[in-house]
Amino acid sequence: MPHILSVEDDAEISRLVGRYLRAADFRVSMLPDGRKIERALEDGRVDLILLDLMLPGEDGLSLCRRLRTHSSVPIIMVTAKSDEFDRIVGLEMGADDYLSKPFNPRELLARIRAVLRRASAATPIADRARYLAFSGWRIDCLVRELKDPNGTRIVLTGAEFGLLQVLCERAGRVLSREQLLDLTQGRSIDSLGRSIDVLISRLRRKIERDPHDPGIIKTVRSGGYLFAAKVEAS
Amino acid sequence: MRLDIRAYLPNRVSGQIVVLLIVSLVASHAILTFSFLYYHRHDEPPLHFPEQLATLMELISANPTDQRETLIASINRAFPRFELAQLPTPPATVSGAASSDYEVAGFAHRMGPNYRVMRLPSGPSTPAAAGDRIVIGLHDGEFVSARLVPLPFSWFGPSAITLIVILISMPLLGVWAALRLTGPLRRFASAAENFDPNGEIAPIPEHGPQEIRVAARALNQMRERIKGLIDDRTRMLAAVSHDLRTSITRLRLQCEFIDNESARAKMLGELAHMESMVESVLHFLRNSQTGRQTVALDIATSLQAICDQFADTGREVGYHGPDHAVIRAHPEDLHRALTNLIDNAVRHGAKADIKLTLTQPTVTIAIEDDGPGIPDALKQAMLEPFVRGDAARGMDDKTGFGLGLSIAHAVIEAHGGSLTLLNRVPHGLVAQVVLPQAEPKTLH
């Protein structure tokens, strides 16, 4: 049973999150501020920290940066501020994901599961590349941004971005629709139940020179899809 | 002790102007009178001229013979109107005072008994205009010649140059003083123009005449108050947004434990509505404070993404236009503005069409719906904050504070573009957005 440590100063939210996550088969410990966080980490195995940004005493950003100096435990930042700036700073401080209040509890659950799945994968989270580049295009996985070869921002929906990232990270491999659905689930709540084919055609329209004769995302007959461009990670 | 002239000046601008006027009038009159009295007297004999010449002769006599040449040269530099010259040999007709020459006789009388004075006769060895010159015999037998009357006034003489300098410098001085007096007013104007509540601006210096000091202090106090108000608003926004979001988060979590499915769905719906209202108000209030950089943005893919999201929720939204079109924008702000407009269209019509056309140097986005439209009289008001469409627009009370269109309007104007609401034939509304393709000049 994965152990989640929730650092949250609002007692009511803390209680409700605990109750909700326990119902979803997690073990949950709670702290009202960041003072005892180190001891909690030493006391027992912690699989993930839910860290509120605005805490009494040391704030979430500085806690996150401090934790990152000696621990690679996955961190999801939760904050009642939703400025773009906060999100980027939070992720750059070493958080694995970012959720702004008010959040949908089901999305919180999905994010927790996705981060835990990534953490248990062979590659440690810290080693994952932030930037992926292909055919002049550039993906910033941290702030979820795509730029074309001229440096122009291309807006993708969350589901499209998740699918592109999954394809990119597994370039050169044929992925079936079932595999893609499985890999993208949990990354973004709105990809659930969406046809992979629709997402692929929308992606092609945005990144392919000729969407009817795709050169980057190729269809493999009776197999699925293949990311054909060469990907460089940095 | 250092004398500070400013301590004796009047405190007020009006007083300073009066003093400036009086001082310059008195000074110019005094200088003109002085120069008139001293340089413009041509009547004979010139005032003190023979006496001054006698003094000079006394000076020359007192010096040894071999130094007189340099002495005379330096006298000529200092007092050119005497035109002194040393005579190497006594003139031929030096023979006592010519009593018939009254002019010279009077001159000799005024110089005193120590000098023999006579008119210099014309001759090849003497300077031109010799008739106006006199020869003065010193007591040791040397002779010096000088002018009988001073040199007439010359535009290039030292007195004329002094006068010209005064005539030029007085107005310049006046202009400088006037500029100094009005300088603080220009500083006020530029301080008011450059006032940026988000930036740090040095206060206006509080010195100068009394009115200026009072105005500068008042302006600085106003600046402090405005900054205070804006800081208060920023803090209030942060506090309100934090507390409201925290409350909504609690309610959302509590909803998860409600067993009655229909009650839960209703509450979640209300919460989503509350959240969107809170976000729209906060966004509207925050909008004027952002001063971020613009980036190159593919507006075509942005519109496609928004349309796709609405289509995924079961709305009939179609995008018509090129696959790519680049503008410079704040991606998040513009995304919100376009989402608001398209949301408005799908809410009031059965279907919405989004058309993008490239019209150098702008791009035009037309968001068309087939709903009831807005009466012409209401169109402008709809762009104002906190104004809702009335019954004609068929709005239910789920439309929030009526900020959707005003946020879109403010964002689009901040991008240097325009938002126009037009009627569609036979019915419906067209929200026409025109955005510059080139980089907007200023964005806030």
XYZ file of C-alpha atoms in Angstrom:
678
model
C 0.000 0.000 0.000
C 1.728 3.246 -1.130
C 2.376 5.764 1.621
C 1.442 9.390 0.929
C 2.633 12.277 3.140
C 0.344 15.294 2.930
C 1.785 18.617 4.110
C -1.169 20.984 4.354
C -1.961 23.736 6.852
C -5.731 23.699 6.341
C -6.958 21.055 8.771
C -10.243 20.461 6.953
C -8.621 19.928 3.547
C -6.004 17.727 5.155
C -8.652 15.583 6.816
C -10.758 15.253 3.656
C -7.791 14.461 1.422
C -6.702 11.819 3.927
C -10.148 10.289 3.985
C -10.437 10.371 0.209
C -7.022 8.814 -0.417
C -7.501 6.141 2.230
C -10.713 5.166 0.495
C -8.620 4.763 -2.642
C -6.263 2.347 -0.870
C -3.417 4.631 0.143
C -1.749 4.949 3.514
C -1.803 8.650 4.426
C 0.146 10.671 7.031
C -0.461 14.317 7.627
C 1.675 17.254 8.718
C 0.438 20.822 9.291
C 3.767 22.390 8.263
C 7.229 21.507 7.001
C 9.101 21.343 10.304
C 8.808 17.605 10.873
C 9.033 16.583 7.258
C 12.587 15.222 7.548
C 11.735 13.109 10.572
C 8.655 11.742 8.796
C 10.866 10.739 5.874
C 13.312 8.982 8.206
C 10.585 7.250 10.228
C 9.124 5.288 7.420
C 8.989 4.712 3.726
C 7.220 7.643 2.013
C 6.234 7.074 -1.622
C 4.966 10.557 -2.423
C 4.643 13.981 -0.810
C 1.651 16.250 -1.409
C 3.132 19.667 -0.630
C 1.074 22.813 -0.173
C 2.778 25.949 -1.483
C 1.636 28.361 1.231
C 2.626 26.964 4.587
C 3.262 28.673 7.888
C 6.998 29.032 8.441
C 9.057 27.667 5.588
C 7.010 27.768 2.374
C 6.483 24.907 -0.025
C 8.936 26.141 -2.657
C 11.835 26.331 -0.268
C 10.875 22.992 1.340
C 10.778 21.397 -2.096
C 14.220 22.758 -2.981
C 15.633 21.597 0.350
C 14.135 18.107 0.020
C 15.567 17.772 -3.459
C 19.106 18.202 -2.131
C 18.959 14.839 -0.355
C 15.870 12.992 -1.510
C 14.269 11.927 -4.768
C 10.880 11.170 -3.247
C 8.168 12.235 -5.752
C 6.543 15.580 -4.889
C 3.225 16.980 -6.106
C 2.846 20.680 -5.350
C -0.640 21.885 -4.433
C -1.383 25.585 -4.335
C -4.221 28.055 -4.182
C -2.373 30.311 -6.592
C -2.646 29.461 -10.247
C -0.267 31.862 -11.891
C 1.772 30.449 -14.714
C 4.857 31.725 -12.911
C 4.163 29.701 -9.764
C 3.666 26.550 -11.763
C 6.963 26.892 -13.618
C 8.887 27.858 -10.489
C 7.362 24.927 -8.611
C 8.355 22.482 -11.315
C 11.811 23.978 -11.589
C 12.309 23.590 -7.859
C 12.064 19.864 -8.445
C 8.358 19.083 -8.029
C 7.150 16.230 -10.211
C 3.709 17.635 -10.830
C 1.632 20.636 -9.957
C -2.019 20.946 -9.061
C -3.859 24.152 -8.301
C -6.713 24.538 -5.862
C -9.561 23.986 -6.174
C -8.699 20.628 -7.680
C -10.927 17.806 -8.719
C -10.219 14.996 -6.201
C -10.357 12.461 -9.020
C -7.702 14.394 -10.885
C -5.573 14.416 -7.733
C -5.912 10.635 -7.598
C -5.007 10.284 -11.266
C -1.955 12.539 -10.866
C -0.774 10.627 -7.785
C -1.048 7.347 -9.647
C 0.739 8.733 -12.702
C 3.625 10.124 -10.650
C 3.936 6.862 -8.695
C 3.948 4.899 -11.947
C 6.661 7.108 -13.404
C 8.673 6.869 -10.184
C 8.548 3.081 -10.194
C 9.598 2.923 -13.847
C 13.195 1.992 -14.577
C 14.398 5.567 -15.179
C 14.661 7.676 -12.039
C 12.574 10.811 -12.292
C 15.555 13.091 -11.837
C 17.172 11.652 -14.966
C 14.212 12.237 -17.218
C 14.962 14.720 -19.938
C 13.260 18.082 -19.692
C 13.589 18.903 -23.383
C 12.857 16.639 -26.331
C 13.707 17.787 -29.837
C 12.702 16.320 -33.202
C 12.972 17.757 -36.753
C 13.570 21.237 -35.321
C 10.585 21.026 -32.966
C 11.164 21.329 -29.244
C 9.106 20.000 -26.339
C 9.517 21.338 -22.804
C 8.160 18.434 -20.744
C 8.358 20.409 -17.521
C 6.109 23.312 -18.418
C 4.357 21.321 -21.182
C 5.165 23.610 -24.083
C 5.683 22.843 -27.753
C 7.591 25.115 -30.119
C 7.901 24.761 -33.877
C 11.251 25.072 -35.755
C 10.806 28.877 -35.824
C 10.326 29.045 -32.066
C 6.565 29.715 -32.320
C 4.394 28.381 -29.487
C 1.977 25.721 -30.652
C -0.985 25.227 -28.352
C -1.937 21.615 -27.707
C -4.691 20.301 -25.473
C -3.527 18.333 -22.439
C -4.425 15.031 -24.090
C -2.590 15.916 -27.286
C 0.501 16.929 -25.372
C 0.463 13.729 -23.308
C 0.181 11.598 -26.429
C 2.970 13.501 -28.211
C 5.252 13.123 -25.204
C 4.559 9.385 -24.955
C 5.237 8.926 -28.675
C 8.400 11.042 -28.530
C 9.842 9.198 -25.554
C 9.364 5.922 -27.426
C 10.453 7.072 -30.867
C 11.163 4.287 -33.361
C 8.879 1.805 -31.597
C 5.492 0.737 -32.913
C 2.851 1.431 -30.272
C -0.614 -0.080 -30.472
C -3.715 1.945 -29.680
C -4.134 -0.050 -26.458
C -0.552 0.696 -25.399
C -0.974 4.386 -26.158
C -4.253 4.544 -24.254
C -2.594 2.842 -21.298
C 0.492 5.078 -21.399
C -1.435 8.311 -21.684
C -4.019 7.516 -19.031
C -3.485 9.309 -15.821
C -1.188 11.850 -17.400
C -4.122 13.998 -18.135
C -7.643 13.453 -16.979
C -9.235 14.602 -20.242
C -7.564 11.908 -22.314
C -9.791 9.286 -20.736
C -12.165 7.715 -23.182
C -10.943 9.819 -26.087
C -10.180 8.011 -29.244
C -6.451 7.812 -29.903
C -7.112 8.131 -33.624
C -8.814 11.504 -33.195
C -5.915 12.786 -31.096
C -3.381 11.541 -33.666
C -5.180 13.314 -36.497
C -5.330 16.554 -34.492
C -1.625 16.278 -33.667
C -0.759 15.651 -37.302
C -2.699 18.713 -38.375
C -0.565 20.789 -36.026
C 2.901 19.356 -36.518
C 2.998 17.632 -39.904
C 3.918 19.574 -43.023
C 1.281 17.580 -44.926
C -1.226 15.991 -42.513
C -2.402 13.609 -45.267
C 1.092 12.273 -45.898
C 2.586 12.247 -42.404
C 6.353 12.079 -41.989
C 6.629 12.324 -38.199
C 3.787 10.227 -36.775
C 3.301 7.252 -39.134
C 0.439 4.779 -39.173
C 1.544 1.148 -39.085
C -1.014 -1.055 -40.782
C -2.773 -3.266 -38.219
C -0.140 -2.327 -35.643
C -0.694 1.197 -34.414
C 1.502 4.280 -34.607
C 5.213 4.943 -34.955
C 7.089 8.154 -34.149
C 9.431 8.213 -37.142
C 11.456 11.407 -36.466
C 14.781 11.265 -34.653
C 14.422 12.496 -31.074
C 17.175 14.169 -29.074
C 16.805 14.570 -25.351
C 18.501 17.273 -23.301
C 30.126 82.624 6.247
C 28.867 81.816 2.783
C 26.291 84.191 1.432
C 23.329 82.355 0.009
C 21.554 84.660 -2.355
C 18.552 82.368 -2.414
C 17.822 83.200 1.194
C 16.932 86.752 0.107
C 14.766 85.775 -2.851
C 10.991 85.809 -2.521
C 9.436 82.407 -1.874
C 6.807 82.480 -4.532
C 7.014 82.108 -8.286
C 5.074 85.332 -8.726
C 7.511 87.146 -6.445
C 10.481 85.718 -8.250
C 9.094 86.795 -11.606
C 8.555 90.338 -10.266
C 12.107 90.445 -8.891
C 13.456 89.093 -12.143
C 11.611 91.781 -14.096
C 12.688 94.616 -11.792
C 16.310 93.469 -11.634
C 16.619 93.077 -15.368
C 14.904 96.407 -16.074
C 17.045 98.277 -13.561
C 20.198 96.542 -14.727
C 19.642 97.245 -18.385
C 18.734 100.867 -17.712
C 21.744 101.361 -15.472
C 24.115 99.765 -17.948
C 22.720 101.722 -20.896
C 22.860 105.005 -18.970
C 26.372 104.291 -17.795
C 27.615 103.453 -21.270
C 25.841 106.479 -22.728
C 27.423 108.830 -20.204
C 30.901 107.418 -20.536
C 31.225 106.552 -24.177
C 28.880 108.744 -26.101
C 30.109 112.243 -25.007
C 31.480 113.916 -28.170
C 31.190 117.505 -27.016
C 34.534 119.398 -26.691
C 36.653 119.121 -24.631
C 35.832 115.568 -23.627
C 35.194 115.061 -19.997
C 38.474 114.680 -18.096
C 40.322 113.864 -21.309
C 43.206 116.428 -20.875
C 43.518 115.634 -17.187
C 43.740 111.919 -17.911
C 46.354 112.629 -20.584
C 48.323 114.709 -18.061
C 48.305 111.807 -15.621
C 49.619 109.513 -18.338
C 52.373 112.007 -19.203
C 53.390 112.141 -15.582
C 53.620 108.373 -15.608
C 55.744 108.372 -18.772
C 58.065 111.123 -17.449
C 58.674 109.199 -14.276
C 60.078 106.265 -16.263
C 63.584 106.099 -17.754
C 63.835 106.911 -21.450
C 64.731 103.411 -22.611
C 61.559 101.900 -21.030
C 59.133 104.405 -22.461
C 58.535 102.567 -25.717
C 57.125 99.469 -23.982
C 55.215 101.637 -21.522
C 53.508 103.566 -24.319
C 52.652 100.311 -26.083
C 50.968 98.980 -22.959
C 49.115 102.251 -22.371
C 47.799 102.022 -25.918
C 46.488 98.557 -25.249
C 44.674 99.709 -22.132
C 43.466 103.130 -23.355
C 43.355 103.008 -27.142
C 41.396 106.251 -27.390
C 44.561 108.355 -26.649
C 46.516 106.777 -29.551
C 49.834 107.701 -27.916
C 52.998 107.636 -30.049
C 56.621 108.400 -29.259
C 58.201 110.995 -31.514
C 61.851 110.101 -32.239
C 62.736 113.605 -33.361
C 61.131 116.865 -32.353
C 58.806 118.159 -35.059
C 60.012 121.084 -37.135
C 57.532 123.620 -35.864
C 57.941 123.074 -32.186
C 58.166 126.635 -31.084
C 56.250 127.514 -27.972
C 52.496 127.551 -27.534
C 50.509 128.612 -30.566
C 48.271 131.106 -28.882
C 46.059 131.447 -31.930
C 44.932 127.813 -31.658
C 42.227 128.033 -29.017
C 41.485 124.378 -29.050
C 45.064 123.450 -28.240
C 45.474 126.314 -25.839
C 42.468 125.221 -23.810
C 43.747 121.689 -23.821
C 47.219 122.834 -22.661
C 45.652 124.892 -19.930
C 43.747 121.936 -18.574
C 46.821 119.694 -18.703
C 48.721 122.064 -16.446
C 51.838 124.164 -16.689
C 54.356 121.297 -16.834
C 53.743 120.431 -20.459
C 54.267 122.207 -23.729
C 51.407 121.370 -26.059
C 51.070 122.142 -29.753
C 49.201 120.894 -32.804
C 51.142 118.360 -34.833
C 51.618 119.667 -38.343
C 50.925 117.483 -41.339
C 53.964 115.795 -42.771
C 55.176 112.634 -44.453
C 56.642 111.221 -41.233
C 53.521 111.764 -39.159
C 50.398 109.558 -38.963
C 47.350 110.349 -41.022
C 44.837 112.857 -39.702
C 47.707 114.727 -38.129
C 45.551 117.808 -37.832
C 43.737 116.187 -34.931
C 46.918 115.300 -33.100
C 48.960 117.220 -30.583
C 52.570 117.011 -29.555
C 53.418 117.114 -25.902
C 56.883 118.119 -24.882
C 58.004 116.402 -21.711
C 60.304 118.227 -19.280
C 63.324 116.104 -20.285
C 63.047 117.143 -23.935
C 61.293 114.014 -25.207
C 58.146 114.343 -27.317
C 54.994 112.250 -27.283
C 52.094 112.697 -29.659
C 48.471 112.013 -28.796
C 44.976 112.595 -30.106
C 43.470 116.007 -29.505
C 39.972 114.444 -29.185
C 39.308 110.813 -28.292
C 38.662 108.268 -31.043
C 35.051 108.400 -32.144
C 32.713 105.629 -31.067
C 33.412 102.421 -32.970
C 31.309 99.269 -33.257
C 34.456 97.301 -32.648
C 35.719 99.300 -29.750
C 35.685 97.813 -26.281
C 32.690 99.861 -25.185
C 30.584 98.725 -28.141
C 31.488 95.107 -27.518
C 30.548 95.492 -23.870
C 27.197 96.921 -24.902
C 26.556 94.120 -27.395
C 27.490 91.510 -24.829
C 25.045 93.089 -22.395
C 22.284 93.249 -24.995
C 22.745 89.569 -25.795
C 23.348 88.319 -22.285
C 20.397 90.097 -20.642
C 17.698 88.309 -22.686
C 19.630 85.035 -22.410
C 19.770 85.507 -18.670
C 16.055 86.226 -18.657
C 15.273 83.122 -20.721
C 17.472 81.004 -18.469
C 15.766 82.337 -15.353
C 12.327 81.755 -16.850
C 13.270 78.190 -17.789
C 14.559 77.623 -14.273
C 11.276 78.821 -12.869
C 9.160 76.632 -15.145
C 11.516 73.612 -15.030
C 9.760 72.018 -12.054
C 6.441 72.199 -13.912
C 7.910 70.256 -16.816
C 9.286 67.697 -14.331
C 5.775 67.310 -12.928
C 4.358 66.719 -16.370
C 6.898 64.052 -17.229
C 6.545 62.409 -13.812
C 2.774 62.210 -14.301
C 3.177 60.839 -17.824
C 5.648 58.156 -16.775
C 3.685 57.123 -13.729
C 3.613 53.352 -13.652
C 1.960 51.966 -10.531
C 3.869 48.701 -10.897
C 7.308 50.207 -11.345
C 9.566 52.016 -8.952
C 9.803 55.734 -9.746
C 11.935 58.207 -7.824
C 9.818 60.889 -6.138
C 9.767 64.399 -7.607
C 12.446 66.531 -5.894
C 10.822 68.945 -3.428
C 12.791 72.152 -3.879
C 12.393 75.468 -5.659
C 9.826 78.224 -5.057
C 7.088 77.713 -2.515
C 4.288 76.883 -4.978
C 6.506 74.300 -6.672
C 7.499 72.719 -3.353
C 3.871 72.490 -2.277
C 2.818 70.976 -5.609
C 5.737 68.518 -5.580
C 4.865 67.402 -2.064
C 1.201 66.970 -3.026
C 2.132 64.970 -6.131
C 4.505 62.766 -4.159
C 1.815 62.131 -1.560
C -0.666 61.247 -4.274
C 1.880 58.895 -5.818
C 2.332 57.194 -2.447
C -1.427 56.869 -2.014
C -1.875 55.337 -5.474
C 0.946 52.894 -4.845
C -0.615 52.073 -1.494
C -4.000 51.446 -3.088
C -2.486 49.196 -5.725
C -0.458 47.286 -3.163
C -3.623 46.898 -1.075
C -5.473 45.599 -4.097
C -2.703 43.122 -4.891
C -2.697 41.865 -1.298
C -6.473 41.715 -1.248
C -6.492 39.762 -4.517
C -3.995 37.287 -3.142
C -5.916 36.869 0.109
C -9.345 36.624 -1.539
C -8.170 34.186 -4.151
C -6.377 32.029 -1.610
C -9.314 31.882 0.784
C -11.974 31.339 -1.859
C -9.981 28.608 -3.520
C -9.378 26.936 -0.182
C -13.120 26.969 0.591
C -14.064 25.614 -2.807
C -11.430 22.890 -2.412
C -13.003 21.816 0.898
C -16.452 21.704 -0.647
C -15.226 19.738 -3.656
C -13.624 17.184 -1.364
C -16.756 16.955 0.740
C -18.825 16.336 -2.381
C -16.891 13.114 -2.926
C -18.495 11.695 0.211
C -22.100 12.436 -0.794
C -23.851 9.206 -1.677
C -26.844 10.739 -3.404
C -25.548 10.858 -6.974
C -27.920 13.553 -8.255
C -27.325 15.836 -5.267
C -23.589 15.385 -5.717
C -23.765 16.244 -9.420
C -25.764 19.389 -8.647
C -23.315 20.508 -6.025
C -20.360 19.834 -8.280
C -22.076 21.872 -10.981
C -22.607 24.779 -8.598
C -19.021 24.552 -7.420
C -17.691 24.557 -10.969
C -19.800 27.640 -11.649
C -18.534 29.340 -8.494
C -14.988 28.520 -9.412
C -15.328 29.959 -12.881
C -16.856 33.157 -11.472
C -14.046 33.545 -8.972
C -11.448 32.902 -11.630
C -13.015 35.378 -14.039
C -13.155 38.160 -11.436
C -9.600 37.512 -10.325
C -8.419 37.388 -13.889
C -10.185 40.637 -14.701
C -8.718 42.429 -11.679
C -5.267 40.996 -12.283
C -5.253 41.696 -15.990
C -3.881 45.236 -15.732
C -0.971 44.153 -13.581
C 0.744 41.734 -15.880
C 3.726 43.016 -17.797
C 5.079 39.839 -19.286
C 6.910 39.228 -22.521
C 5.037 38.228 -25.642
C 6.000 35.105 -27.551
C 5.475 33.976 -31.122
C 2.228 32.016 -31.050
C 0.538 29.915 -33.701
C -2.962 31.366 -33.450
C -4.364 28.782 -35.890
C -3.389 25.823 -33.697
C -4.661 27.679 -30.610
C -8.085 28.109 -32.228
C -8.077 24.469 -33.313
C -7.260 23.349 -29.777
C -10.071 25.464 -28.293
C -12.551 24.233 -30.912
C -11.507 20.637 -30.282
C -12.079 21.036 -26.558
C -15.596 22.391 -27.124
C -16.282 19.705 -29.738
C -15.231 17.053 -27.208
C -17.921 18.247 -24.817
C -20.510 17.661 -27.489
C -20.786 21.198 -28.901
C -20.937 21.823 -32.596
C -17.896 24.006 -33.196
C -16.063 24.164 -36.488
C -12.755 25.780 -37.363
C -12.270 27.192 -40.858
C -8.947 28.659 -41.827
C -5.285 27.988 -42.466
C -3.407 25.359 -40.465
C -0.812 27.853 -39.256
C -0.645 31.606 -38.627
C 1.896 33.289 -36.380
C 1.248 36.337 -34.214
C 2.930 37.694 -31.076
C 0.876 37.269 -27.924
C 0.593 36.285 -24.292
C -0.549 32.693 -24.891
C -2.487 32.232 -21.629
C -4.308 35.575 -21.801
C -5.259 35.207 -25.436
C -6.339 31.605 -24.882
C -8.678 32.775 -22.152
C -10.071 35.622 -24.274
C -10.789 33.350 -27.256
C -12.216 30.627 -25.019
C -14.599 33.212 -23.499
C -15.771 34.346 -26.935
C -16.264 30.817 -28.250
C -17.940 29.775 -24.999
C -20.317 32.703 -25.426
C -21.075 31.605 -28.987
C -21.795 27.953 -28.182
C -23.895 28.957 -25.181
C -26.256 31.105 -27.252
C -26.318 29.285 -30.553
C -26.861 25.734 -31.675
C -23.551 25.796 -33.524
C -20.549 28.061 -33.788
C -18.165 28.684 -36.670
C -14.697 30.053 -36.086
C -13.122 31.598 -39.160
C -9.519 32.745 -39.359
C -8.420 34.946 -42.248
C -4.970 36.435 -42.817
C -5.288 40.080 -43.798
C -1.775 41.558 -43.753
C -0.748 43.173 -41.465
C -3.508 41.753 -39.268
C -5.313 38.485 -38.663
C -9.095 38.462 -38.381
C -10.930 35.910 -36.284
C -14.697 35.769 -36.744
C -16.615 33.802 -34.120
C -20.113 33.290 -35.492
C -23.131 31.786 -33.806
C -26.722 31.307 -34.915
C -28.281 32.467 -31.675
C -30.556 35.465 -31.146
C -27.758 38.064 -31.367
C -27.498 41.297 -29.401
C -29.468 44.494 -30.156
C -27.233 47.240 -31.531
C -27.983 49.475 -28.554
C -26.531 46.920 -26.157
C -23.402 45.966 -28.079
C -21.055 48.528 -26.580
C -22.403 47.963 -23.075
C -21.767 44.219 -23.385
C -18.033 44.898 -23.525
C -18.142 46.797 -20.227
C -17.402 44.853 -17.050
C -20.292 43.589 -14.910
C -22.902 44.154 -17.649
C -25.033 41.179 -18.586
C -27.083 40.667 -21.669
C -30.784 41.085 -20.914
C -33.679 38.824 -21.828
C -33.088 39.435 -25.518
C -29.862 37.468 -25.261
C -31.735 34.696 -23.471
C -29.170 34.282 -20.721
C -29.826 32.127 -17.731
C -28.273 33.077 -14.453
C -25.351 30.732 -14.926
C -23.457 33.310 -16.914
C -21.503 34.643 -13.988
C -20.646 38.272 -13.497
C -20.823 39.121 -17.165
C -17.067 39.420 -17.290
C -16.480 37.021 -20.173
C -16.762 39.583 -22.952
C -15.069 42.370 -21.011
C -12.080 40.148 -20.210
C -11.844 39.202 -23.881
C -12.152 42.866 -24.822
C -9.433 43.957 -22.371
C -7.034 41.178 -23.394
C -7.502 41.842 -27.100
C -6.976 45.587 -26.644
C -3.830 44.876 -24.633
C -2.601 42.929 -27.662
C -3.117 46.002 -29.834
C -6.193 44.484 -31.464
C -9.930 45.184 -31.518
C -13.114 43.309 -30.705
C -16.311 44.199 -32.553
C -19.726 42.645 -32.143
C -21.657 42.403 -35.426
C -25.010 41.022 -36.481
C -25.186 37.918 -38.591
C -27.769 37.416 -41.328
C -30.419 36.058 -40.856
C -29.775 35.879 -37.119
C -26.922 35.412 -34.739
C -23.851 37.241 -33.567
C -20.366 37.641 -34.998
C -17.574 38.498 -32.592
C -14.864 39.879 -34.844
C -11.352 39.948 -33.435
C -8.624 41.757 -35.334
C -5.082 41.192 -34.080
C -1.863 42.623 -35.467
C 0.498 40.153 -37.088
C 3.495 42.328 -36.345
C 4.762 42.788 -32.820
C 2.508 45.042 -30.732
C 4.227 48.151 -29.442
C 3.375 47.970 -25.761
C 1.699 45.298 -23.771
C 0.614 45.446 -20.158
